[in-house]
Amino acid sequence: MADSRETRAPAAFVTGWPIKHSRSPIIHRYWLEQYAVAGSYAAVPATEEDFPSFIASLKDGSGGYVGGNVTIPHKETAFRLADRPDALAEELGAANTLFLQNGELHATNTDGYGFAANLDERHADWDKADRAVILGAGGASRAVIQAVRDRGVGEIHVVNRTFSRAKELADRFGAAIHAHAMAALPEVMTGAGLFINTTSLGMDGGDTIDLDFSVMARGALVTDIVYVPLETPVLKQARMQGYATADGLGMLLHQAVPGFEKWFGHRPAVDERLRSLIVDDIGSVP
Ligand code: ATR
């Protein structure tokens, strides 16, 4: 007899707290419609207190989901509660994508994939840089460090206001990673081919810092993982100084690709229409 879960259209979720500002439903519903896939994607609010029982209902099938996305503040707990975290999630200690397979809950982290896929699309050869500078050592910087290292950039400098956090990440991610306090920025930027802002500096019009990109290698790329505003103060300074830039919106779009493929069985493409849907939602001018 067929299991009702096999015959029902697959349902996926994004959960976090708060969740109402998540743009993941726009992305996944766009693809469901574009590829005429029978399936659904819902935003499910869950507090830290609720989250373990949400995961329990996912595992026992009573939630009716095939998997989903997990965002702040549940990424670390999702990793811990999964039956089978992959090596990427394991190293980060955090998961953003869950899926059920043979009755077990698998967890991965697609943020690093999204970061790299965005740059592959916007600025091929970004990974040929000999030296990369990553500004920031918060939660969001980890997947970026992992991705840049895994693409073979030999020298990665993590610079952070609080040195101890940068040091912790250098210890975690291996010999290619070097930790610094802010004062080292001009020195480590010298000759670098890649600069990545992972801090909240300039987000939503907040504080920023003045950066002199002119010491970087010719043809260097500057990117930001923040996408509100689309052109952050860091990117604006780089552009005005004549450097190539890539905004952070593509990372959000690309990190969604592997999850959609797992849950719905079709590998989706990131296209301009999807990008403009999110740009419209952000309310900024493309
Ligand atoms: P996320 O998980 O989004 O990365 P986070 O863990 O709060 O958020 O980290 C924010 C990052 O922005 C950190 O690297 C933080 O530096 P500290 O570790 O010293 O806090 C950085 N950041 C935030 N405001 C900053 C500021 N005004 N100047 C320099 N760095 C700042």
mmCIF file of C-alpha atoms and ligand atoms in Angstrom, residues 72 135-141 160-162 165 182 198-201 207 209, ligand 1:
data_model
loop_
_atom_site.group_PDB
_atom_site.id
_atom_site.type_symbol
_atom_site.label_atom_id
_atom_site.label_comp_id
_atom_site.label_asym_id
_atom_site.label_seq_id
_atom_site.Cartn_x
_atom_site.Cartn_y
_atom_site.Cartn_z
ATOM 1 C CA ILE A 72 18.474 32.500 12.650
ATOM 2 C CA LEU A 135 36.451 41.379 7.128
ATOM 3 C CA GLY A 136 34.422 40.040 10.053
ATOM 4 C CA ALA A 137 34.438 36.912 12.186
ATOM 5 C CA GLY A 138 30.766 36.489 13.069
ATOM 6 C CA GLY A 139 28.468 33.593 12.239
ATOM 7 C CA ALA A 140 28.104 34.688 8.628
ATOM 8 C CA SER A 141 31.838 34.727 7.958
ATOM 9 C CA ASN A 160 37.956 41.528 12.967
ATOM 10 C CA ARG A 161 37.257 44.266 15.504
ATOM 11 C CA THR A 162 37.421 41.623 18.234
ATOM 12 C CA ARG A 165 36.894 35.865 17.348
ATOM 13 C CA MET A 182 41.513 45.932 12.413
ATOM 14 C CA THR A 198 30.976 39.798 6.177
ATOM 15 C CA THR A 199 30.319 42.383 8.891
ATOM 16 C CA SER A 200 27.121 44.255 9.476
ATOM 17 C CA LEU A 201 28.962 47.536 8.782
ATOM 18 C CA ASP A 207 27.999 52.738 10.605
ATOM 19 C CA ILE A 209 34.500 52.548 7.771
HETATM 20 P P1 ATR B 1 26.649 37.520 11.822
HETATM 21 O O1 ATR B 1 26.267 36.200 12.378
HETATM 22 O O2 ATR B 1 25.612 38.114 10.927
HETATM 23 O O3 ATR B 1 28.009 37.535 11.186
HETATM 24 P P2 ATR B 1 27.634 38.627 14.291
HETATM 25 O O4 ATR B 1 28.031 37.296 14.783
HETATM 26 O O5 ATR B 1 26.975 39.595 15.239
HETATM 27 O O6 ATR B 1 26.643 38.528 13.076
HETATM 28 O O7 ATR B 1 28.910 39.340 13.641
HETATM 29 C C1 ATR B 1 28.890 40.606 13.135
HETATM 30 C C2 ATR B 1 30.270 40.952 12.594
HETATM 31 O O8 ATR B 1 30.290 42.339 12.280
HETATM 32 C C3 ATR B 1 31.385 40.726 13.585
HETATM 33 O O9 ATR B 1 32.563 40.406 12.885
HETATM 34 C C4 ATR B 1 31.491 42.087 14.258
HETATM 35 O O10 ATR B 1 32.711 42.347 14.882
HETATM 36 P P3 ATR B 1 32.939 41.860 16.425
HETATM 37 O O11 ATR B 1 33.207 40.401 16.364
HETATM 38 O O12 ATR B 1 34.084 42.644 16.896
HETATM 39 O O13 ATR B 1 31.642 42.197 17.150
HETATM 40 C C5 ATR B 1 31.330 42.975 13.037
HETATM 41 N N1 ATR B 1 30.920 44.350 13.366
HETATM 42 C C6 ATR B 1 29.694 44.776 13.714
HETATM 43 N N2 ATR B 1 29.693 46.116 13.919
HETATM 44 C C7 ATR B 1 30.968 46.539 13.708
HETATM 45 C C8 ATR B 1 31.620 47.810 13.757
HETATM 46 N N3 ATR B 1 30.952 48.928 14.079
HETATM 47 N N4 ATR B 1 32.949 47.856 13.453
HETATM 48 C C9 ATR B 1 33.638 46.730 13.127
HETATM 49 N N5 ATR B 1 33.064 45.495 13.052
HETATM 50 C C10 ATR B 1 31.760 45.405 13.341
#
